[in-house]
Coordinates of C-alpha atoms in Angstrom, one line a residue:
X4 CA 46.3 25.7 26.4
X5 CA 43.8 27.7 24.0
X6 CA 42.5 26.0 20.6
X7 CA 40.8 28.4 18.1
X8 CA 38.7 27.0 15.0
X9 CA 38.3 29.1 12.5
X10 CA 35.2 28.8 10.1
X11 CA 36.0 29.7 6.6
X12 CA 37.5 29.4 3.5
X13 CA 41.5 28.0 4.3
X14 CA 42.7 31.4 2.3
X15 CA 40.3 33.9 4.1
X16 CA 41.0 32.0 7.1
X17 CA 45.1 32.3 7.1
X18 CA 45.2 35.8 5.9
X19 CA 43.4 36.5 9.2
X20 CA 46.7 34.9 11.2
X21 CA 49.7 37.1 11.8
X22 CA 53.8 36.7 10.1
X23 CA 55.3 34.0 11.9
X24 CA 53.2 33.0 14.0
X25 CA 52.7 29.4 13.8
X26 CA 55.1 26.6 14.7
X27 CA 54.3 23.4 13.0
X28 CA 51.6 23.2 10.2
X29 CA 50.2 19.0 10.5
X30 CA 47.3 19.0 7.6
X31 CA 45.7 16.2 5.3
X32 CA 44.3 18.4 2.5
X33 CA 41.0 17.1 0.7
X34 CA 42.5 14.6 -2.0
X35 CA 42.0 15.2 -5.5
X36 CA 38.9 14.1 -7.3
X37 CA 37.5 11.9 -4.3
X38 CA 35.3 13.1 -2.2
X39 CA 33.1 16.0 -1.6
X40 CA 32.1 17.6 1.8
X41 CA 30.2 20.4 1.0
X42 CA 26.5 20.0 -0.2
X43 CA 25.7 21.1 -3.7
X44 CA 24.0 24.4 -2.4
X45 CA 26.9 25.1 -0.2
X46 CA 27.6 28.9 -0.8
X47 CA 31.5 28.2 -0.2
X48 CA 31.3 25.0 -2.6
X49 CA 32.8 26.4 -5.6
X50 CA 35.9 27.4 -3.5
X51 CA 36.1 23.4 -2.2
X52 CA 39.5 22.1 -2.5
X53 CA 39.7 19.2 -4.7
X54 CA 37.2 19.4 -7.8
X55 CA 40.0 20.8 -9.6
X56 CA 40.2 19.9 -13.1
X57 CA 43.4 18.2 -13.7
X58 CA 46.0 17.2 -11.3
X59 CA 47.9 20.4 -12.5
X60 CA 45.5 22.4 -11.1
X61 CA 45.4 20.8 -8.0
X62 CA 49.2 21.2 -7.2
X63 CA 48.7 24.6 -8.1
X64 CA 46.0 25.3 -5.4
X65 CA 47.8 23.0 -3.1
X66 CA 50.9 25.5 -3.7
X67 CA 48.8 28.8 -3.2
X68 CA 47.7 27.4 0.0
X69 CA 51.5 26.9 0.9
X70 CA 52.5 30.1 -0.2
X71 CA 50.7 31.3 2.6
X72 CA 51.6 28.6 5.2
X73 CA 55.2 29.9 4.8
X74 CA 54.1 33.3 5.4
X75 CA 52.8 32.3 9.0
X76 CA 54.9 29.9 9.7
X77 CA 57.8 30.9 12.2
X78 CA 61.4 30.6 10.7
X79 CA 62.0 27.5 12.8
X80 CA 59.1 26.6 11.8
X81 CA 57.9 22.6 10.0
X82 CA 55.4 21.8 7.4
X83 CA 53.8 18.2 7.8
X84 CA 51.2 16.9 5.0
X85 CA 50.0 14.0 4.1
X86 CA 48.2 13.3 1.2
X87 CA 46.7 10.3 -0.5
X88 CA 46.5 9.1 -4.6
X89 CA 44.0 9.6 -7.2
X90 CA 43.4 6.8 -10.0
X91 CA 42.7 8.3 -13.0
X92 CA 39.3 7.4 -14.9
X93 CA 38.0 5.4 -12.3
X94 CA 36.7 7.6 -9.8
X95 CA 38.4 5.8 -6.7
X96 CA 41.2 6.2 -4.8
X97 CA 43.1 4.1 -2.2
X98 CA 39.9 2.9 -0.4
X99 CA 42.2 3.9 2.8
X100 CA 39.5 5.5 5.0
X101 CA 36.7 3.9 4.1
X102 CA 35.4 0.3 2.7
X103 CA 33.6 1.8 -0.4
X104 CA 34.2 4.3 -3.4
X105 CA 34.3 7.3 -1.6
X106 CA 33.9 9.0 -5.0
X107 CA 30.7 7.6 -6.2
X108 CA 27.4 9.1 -6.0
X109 CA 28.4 12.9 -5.8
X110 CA 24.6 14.5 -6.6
X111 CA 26.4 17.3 -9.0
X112 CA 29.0 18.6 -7.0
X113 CA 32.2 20.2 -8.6
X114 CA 34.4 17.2 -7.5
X115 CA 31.7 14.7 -10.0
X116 CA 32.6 17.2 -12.8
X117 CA 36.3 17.1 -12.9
X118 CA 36.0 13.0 -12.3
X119 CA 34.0 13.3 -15.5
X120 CA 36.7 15.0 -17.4
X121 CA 39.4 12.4 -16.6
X122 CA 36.9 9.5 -17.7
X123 CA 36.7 11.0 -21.0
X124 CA 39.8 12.8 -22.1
X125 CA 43.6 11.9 -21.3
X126 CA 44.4 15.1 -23.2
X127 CA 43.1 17.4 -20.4
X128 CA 46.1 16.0 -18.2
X129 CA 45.4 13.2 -16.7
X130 CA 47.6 9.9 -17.1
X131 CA 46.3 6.3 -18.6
X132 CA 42.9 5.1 -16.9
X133 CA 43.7 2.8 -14.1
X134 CA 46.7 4.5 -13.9
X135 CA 48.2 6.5 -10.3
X136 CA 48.0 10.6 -10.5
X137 CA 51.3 10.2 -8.5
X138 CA 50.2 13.4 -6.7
X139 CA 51.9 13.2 -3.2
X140 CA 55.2 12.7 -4.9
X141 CA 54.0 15.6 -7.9
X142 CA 53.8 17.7 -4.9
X143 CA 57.0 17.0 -3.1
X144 CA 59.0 17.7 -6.2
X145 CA 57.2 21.1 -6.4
X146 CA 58.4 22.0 -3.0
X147 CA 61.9 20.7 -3.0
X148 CA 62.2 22.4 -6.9
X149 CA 60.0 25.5 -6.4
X150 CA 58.4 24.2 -9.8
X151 CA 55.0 22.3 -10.5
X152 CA 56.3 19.1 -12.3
X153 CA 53.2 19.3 -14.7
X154 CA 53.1 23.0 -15.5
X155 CA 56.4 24.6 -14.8
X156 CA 54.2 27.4 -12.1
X157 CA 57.2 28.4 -9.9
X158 CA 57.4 28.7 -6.2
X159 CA 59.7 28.9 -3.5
X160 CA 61.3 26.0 -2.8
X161 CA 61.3 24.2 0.7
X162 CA 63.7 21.5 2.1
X163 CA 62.1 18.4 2.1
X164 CA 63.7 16.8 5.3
X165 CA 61.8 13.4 5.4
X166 CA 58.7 11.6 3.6
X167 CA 57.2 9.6 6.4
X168 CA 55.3 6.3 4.7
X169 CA 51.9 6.0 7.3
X170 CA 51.2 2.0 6.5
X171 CA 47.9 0.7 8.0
X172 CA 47.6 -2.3 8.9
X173 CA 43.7 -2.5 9.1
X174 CA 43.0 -1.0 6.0
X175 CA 39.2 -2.0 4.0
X176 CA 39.7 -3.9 1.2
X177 CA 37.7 -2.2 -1.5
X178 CA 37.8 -2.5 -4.9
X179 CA 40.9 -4.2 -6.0
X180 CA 41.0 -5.5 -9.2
X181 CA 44.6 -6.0 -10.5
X182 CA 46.9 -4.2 -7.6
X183 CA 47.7 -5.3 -4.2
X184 CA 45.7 -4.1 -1.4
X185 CA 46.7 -0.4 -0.6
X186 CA 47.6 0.4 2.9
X187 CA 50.0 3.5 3.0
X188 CA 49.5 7.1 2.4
X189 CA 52.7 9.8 2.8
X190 CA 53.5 12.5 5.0
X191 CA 56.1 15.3 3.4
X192 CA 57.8 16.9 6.3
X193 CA 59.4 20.1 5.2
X194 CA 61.0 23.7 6.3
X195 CA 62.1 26.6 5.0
X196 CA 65.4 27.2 7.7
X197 CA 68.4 24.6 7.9
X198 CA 68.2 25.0 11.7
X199 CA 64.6 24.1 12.3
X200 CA 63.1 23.1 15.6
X201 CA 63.8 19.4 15.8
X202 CA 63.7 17.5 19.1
X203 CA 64.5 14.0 18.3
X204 CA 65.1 13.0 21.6
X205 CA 61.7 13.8 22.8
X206 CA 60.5 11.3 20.2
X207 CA 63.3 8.3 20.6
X208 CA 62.0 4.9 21.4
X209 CA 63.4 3.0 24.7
X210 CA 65.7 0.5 24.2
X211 CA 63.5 -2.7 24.1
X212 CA 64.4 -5.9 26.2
X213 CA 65.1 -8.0 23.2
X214 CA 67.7 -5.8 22.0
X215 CA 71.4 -7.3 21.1
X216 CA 72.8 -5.1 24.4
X217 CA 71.1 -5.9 27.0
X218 CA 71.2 -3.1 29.9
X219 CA 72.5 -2.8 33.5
X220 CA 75.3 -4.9 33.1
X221 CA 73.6 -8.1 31.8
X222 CA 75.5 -10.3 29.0
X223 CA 73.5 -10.6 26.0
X224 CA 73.6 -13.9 24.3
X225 CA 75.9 -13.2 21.8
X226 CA 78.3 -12.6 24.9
X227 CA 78.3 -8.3 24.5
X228 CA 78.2 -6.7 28.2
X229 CA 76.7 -3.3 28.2
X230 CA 77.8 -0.4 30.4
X231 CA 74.9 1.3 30.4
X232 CA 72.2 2.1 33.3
X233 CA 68.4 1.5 33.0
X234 CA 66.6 3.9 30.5
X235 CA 64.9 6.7 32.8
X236 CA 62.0 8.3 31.0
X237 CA 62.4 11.6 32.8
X238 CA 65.9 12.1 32.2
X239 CA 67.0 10.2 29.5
X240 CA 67.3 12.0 25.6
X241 CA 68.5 8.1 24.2
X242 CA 66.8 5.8 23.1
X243 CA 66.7 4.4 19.2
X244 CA 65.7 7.4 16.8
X245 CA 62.0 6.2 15.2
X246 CA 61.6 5.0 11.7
X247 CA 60.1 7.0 9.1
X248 CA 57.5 4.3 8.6
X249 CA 54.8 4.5 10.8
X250 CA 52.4 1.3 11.4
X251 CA 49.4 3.3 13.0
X252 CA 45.9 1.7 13.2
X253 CA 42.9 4.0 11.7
X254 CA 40.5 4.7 14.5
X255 CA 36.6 4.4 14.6
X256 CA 35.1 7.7 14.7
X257 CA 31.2 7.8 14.9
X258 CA 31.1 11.8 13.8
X259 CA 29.9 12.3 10.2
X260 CA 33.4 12.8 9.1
X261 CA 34.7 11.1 6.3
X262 CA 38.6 10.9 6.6
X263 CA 39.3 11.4 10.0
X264 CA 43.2 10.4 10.7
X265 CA 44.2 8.7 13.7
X266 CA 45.3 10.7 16.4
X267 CA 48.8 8.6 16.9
X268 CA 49.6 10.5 13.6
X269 CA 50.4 13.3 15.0
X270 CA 51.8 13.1 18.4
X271 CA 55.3 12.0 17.1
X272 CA 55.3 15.9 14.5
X273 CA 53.9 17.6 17.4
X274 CA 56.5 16.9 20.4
X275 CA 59.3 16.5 17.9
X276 CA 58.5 19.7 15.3
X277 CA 56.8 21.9 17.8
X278 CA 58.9 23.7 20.6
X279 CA 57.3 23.7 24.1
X280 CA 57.7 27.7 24.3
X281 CA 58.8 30.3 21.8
X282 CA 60.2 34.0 22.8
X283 CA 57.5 36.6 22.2
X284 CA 60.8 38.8 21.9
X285 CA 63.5 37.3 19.4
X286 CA 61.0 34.4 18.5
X287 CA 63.6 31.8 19.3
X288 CA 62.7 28.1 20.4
X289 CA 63.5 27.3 23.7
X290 CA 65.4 24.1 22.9
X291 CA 66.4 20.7 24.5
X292 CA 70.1 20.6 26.3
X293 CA 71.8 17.4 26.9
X294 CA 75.1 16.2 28.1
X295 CA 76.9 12.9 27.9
X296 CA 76.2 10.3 31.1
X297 CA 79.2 9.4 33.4
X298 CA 78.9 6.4 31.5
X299 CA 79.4 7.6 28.0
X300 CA 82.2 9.8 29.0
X301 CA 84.2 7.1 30.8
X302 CA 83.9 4.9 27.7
X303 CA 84.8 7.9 25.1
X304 CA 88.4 8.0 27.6
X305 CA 88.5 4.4 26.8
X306 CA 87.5 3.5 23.4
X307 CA 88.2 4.8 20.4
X308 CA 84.8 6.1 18.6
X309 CA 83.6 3.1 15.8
X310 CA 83.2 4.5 11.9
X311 CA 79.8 6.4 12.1
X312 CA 79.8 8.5 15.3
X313 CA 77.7 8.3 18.5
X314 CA 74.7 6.2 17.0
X315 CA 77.5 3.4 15.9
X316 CA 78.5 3.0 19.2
X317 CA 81.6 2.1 20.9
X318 CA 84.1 -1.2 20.5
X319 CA 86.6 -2.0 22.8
X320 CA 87.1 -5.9 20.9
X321 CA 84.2 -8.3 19.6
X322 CA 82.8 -9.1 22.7
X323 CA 82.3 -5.8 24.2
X324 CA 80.3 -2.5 23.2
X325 CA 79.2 0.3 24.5
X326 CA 75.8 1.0 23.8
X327 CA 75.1 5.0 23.2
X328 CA 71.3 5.0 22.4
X329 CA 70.3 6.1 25.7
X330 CA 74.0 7.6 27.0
X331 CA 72.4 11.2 27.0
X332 CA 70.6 12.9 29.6
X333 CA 68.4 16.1 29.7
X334 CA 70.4 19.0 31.6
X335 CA 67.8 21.9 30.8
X336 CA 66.5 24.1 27.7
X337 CA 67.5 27.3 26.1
X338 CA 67.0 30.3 27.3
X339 CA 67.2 33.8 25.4
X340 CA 66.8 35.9 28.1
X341 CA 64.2 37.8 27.4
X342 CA 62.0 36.5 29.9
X343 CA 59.0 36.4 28.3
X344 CA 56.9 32.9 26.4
X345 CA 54.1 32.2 24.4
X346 CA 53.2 28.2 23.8
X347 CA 54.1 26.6 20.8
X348 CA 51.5 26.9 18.3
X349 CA 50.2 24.1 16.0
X350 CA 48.2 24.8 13.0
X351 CA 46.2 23.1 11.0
X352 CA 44.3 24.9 7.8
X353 CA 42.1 21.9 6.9
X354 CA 41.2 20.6 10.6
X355 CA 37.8 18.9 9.6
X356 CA 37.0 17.2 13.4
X357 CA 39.8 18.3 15.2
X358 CA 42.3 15.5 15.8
X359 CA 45.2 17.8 15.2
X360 CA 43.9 20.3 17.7
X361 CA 43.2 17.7 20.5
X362 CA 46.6 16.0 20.1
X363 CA 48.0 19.4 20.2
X364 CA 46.2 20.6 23.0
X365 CA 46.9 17.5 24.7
X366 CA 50.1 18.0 24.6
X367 CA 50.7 21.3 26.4
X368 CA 50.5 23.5 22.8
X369 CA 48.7 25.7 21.9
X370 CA 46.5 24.7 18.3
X371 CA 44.7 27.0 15.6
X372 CA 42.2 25.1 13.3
X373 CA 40.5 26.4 10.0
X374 CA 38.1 24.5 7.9
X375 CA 35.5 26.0 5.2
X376 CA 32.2 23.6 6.9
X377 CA 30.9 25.4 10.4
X378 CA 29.3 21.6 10.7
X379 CA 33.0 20.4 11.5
X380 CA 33.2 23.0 14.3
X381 CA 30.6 21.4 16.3
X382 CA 32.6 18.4 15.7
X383 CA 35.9 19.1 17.1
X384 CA 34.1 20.9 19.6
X385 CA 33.0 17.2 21.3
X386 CA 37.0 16.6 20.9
X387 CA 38.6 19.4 22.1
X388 CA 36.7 20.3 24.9
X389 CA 36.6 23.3 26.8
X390 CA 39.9 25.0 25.2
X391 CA 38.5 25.2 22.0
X392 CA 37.2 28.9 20.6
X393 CA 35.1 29.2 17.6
X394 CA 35.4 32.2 15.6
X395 CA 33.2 32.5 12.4
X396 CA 34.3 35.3 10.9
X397 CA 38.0 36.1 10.7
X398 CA 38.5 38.6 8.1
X399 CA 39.5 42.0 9.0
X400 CA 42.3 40.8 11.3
X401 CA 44.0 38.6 13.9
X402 CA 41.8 36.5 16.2
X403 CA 42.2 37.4 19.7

């Protein structure tokens, strides 16, 4: 596995990656108005995303930026972003990372500015004091649309295939005031083809002992026999499909990061969005092939299929059902015939300390980073390792 971080500005820094060429995107963008990472003589800080001036302007930069995500992205390719709220006039924002206002005491940088601007004037586009920005969802309606909500800029749309809700359940408390205490950010999962990469079975959870149908022949209380055998990690493509809530814990980091995401955030996009191996050739996913256990197929002969398909399950009366959340097995994966791989390749344009790269890394992928502070780079070196490359200067072409 190779990781390459990329020091520059996120536009300088994908112009420098070829068509195509990318698998799965998993980002967290700076947030609107909250924090700033870049010290005020930065010579990149005027180009720092998030000290835009109104939440208009910031779904407009987030938009250029994914403009050019779709030009690297591979047709089969997934877009993952999460991105947290912005109050408007009080310079705070869900206190999720951190115990205090991570928007107070800015020391003139552009972010302080534009926090100004919404403390004074509702007319320059921000809502009621107090009130939401309501920016993740702003944003998802620009993708699935092709059209900024707040200014009508148009774009090419996306299909908007799930927004995963990340609830914490550790969050700090910080300043609450009237509202409950905020523990959730979202995660817009998006693509551009209707046949994207999508492995659910690598993701499926294992049927859990408590469940009503009880395994290997045992009688569940309620008197329901299963036919099925024990669930076999290695083989097995059942198990219950996950939720698109996600209780994930933050994680202590002791780097001088200020929004570092946990790395359980991102295994679940990673083995489920991002092909093990891609053709070099036709660029086609080698993808998962499964058939029906002995099992299953005796009790399709059997019983007649319940209303909803294979996750329904199977009846035979009230006492008896087969269960079908682990009645598949792994036979092999696609092959184009062409005889010739590269890894699957995560990216992520804002990669700060480097979780995505060492979750992607980690799990047999190859991982491309890009973030506009070099200080980061020494960061996600300590988490990578030895597969990470640092390249400082990426204009003028591809990295090798």
């Amino acid at each position: 596995m190779t990781a390459r971080y990329i020091v520059a500005d996120v536009f300088d820094g994908l112009r420098s990656l070829p068509d195509n060429s990318v698998d799965l995107v998993f980002t967290s963008p700076p947030f609107l108005a909250l924090r700033s990472y870049l010290p005020p003589d930065h010579p990149d800080k005027a180009r720092e995303i998030g000290s835009e001036p109104t939440p208009a302007a910031f779904i407009d930069t987030l938009l250029d930026v994914t403009e050019e995500l779709a030009r690297v992205l591979a047709p089969h390719g997934s877009l993952c972003v999460e991105l947290g709220d912005t109050y408007s006039g009080s310079g705070g924002d869900n206190h999720l990372y951190e115990g205090t206002n991570p928007a107070a005491g800015f020391n003139g940088s552009a972010t302080q500015g534009a926090m100004s601007v919404r403390r004074r004037d509702r007319s320059g586009g921000w809502p009621l004091d107090k009130s939401l920005c309501l920016i993740p969802e702003s944003y998802r309606l620009a993708l699935a649309y092709g059209r900024n909500p707040f200014n009508g800029r148009e774009t090419e749309p996306w299909r908007v295939r799930n927004v995963v809700r990340w609830h914490r359940p550790n969050p700090p408390v910080g300043a609450l005031g009237d509202k409950f205490r905020p523990s959730t950010s979202d995660v817009a999962v998006a693509c551009k083809s209707a046949k994207r990469y999508f492995d659910l079975d690598a993701v499926r959870v294992p049927v859990k002992d408590h469940s009503p149908f009880a395994r290997t022949g045992q009688t569940a209380p309620n008197g329901r026999q299963s036919t099925m055998p024990p669930y076999d990690p290695e083989t097995s493509a059942g198990g219950a499909p996950p939720l698109d809530t996600w209780i994930i814990p933050t994680e202590p980091y002791k780097g001088s990061h200020y929004a570092t995401f946990p790395s359980d955030l991102v295994v679940k996009p990673v083995a489920a969005m991002c092909p093990e191996r891609v053709c070099v050739v036709c660029g086609a996913p080698s993808r998962r092939i499964t058939e029906d256990t002995a099992e299953l197929a005796d009790a399709k002969q059997r019983f007649k299929w319940a209303s909803g398909g294979l996750e329904k399950g199977l009846k035979k009366d009230a006492a008896t059902r087969v269960d079908v959340s682990g009645a598949r097995v792994t036979t092999g994966w696609t092959d184009c015939g062409h005889d010739s791989w590269r890894r699957g390749v995560v990216l992520d344009p804002f990669a700060g300390s480097g979780t995505t790269l060492a979750v992607a890394t980690g799990h047999g992928r190859d991982a491309i980073g890009i973030d506009i502070d070099s200080a980061n780079a020494d960061l996600a070196l300590e988490r990578v390792g030895m597969f990470l490359t640092l390249l400082c200067d990426p204009i003028g072409g591809a990295p090798g």
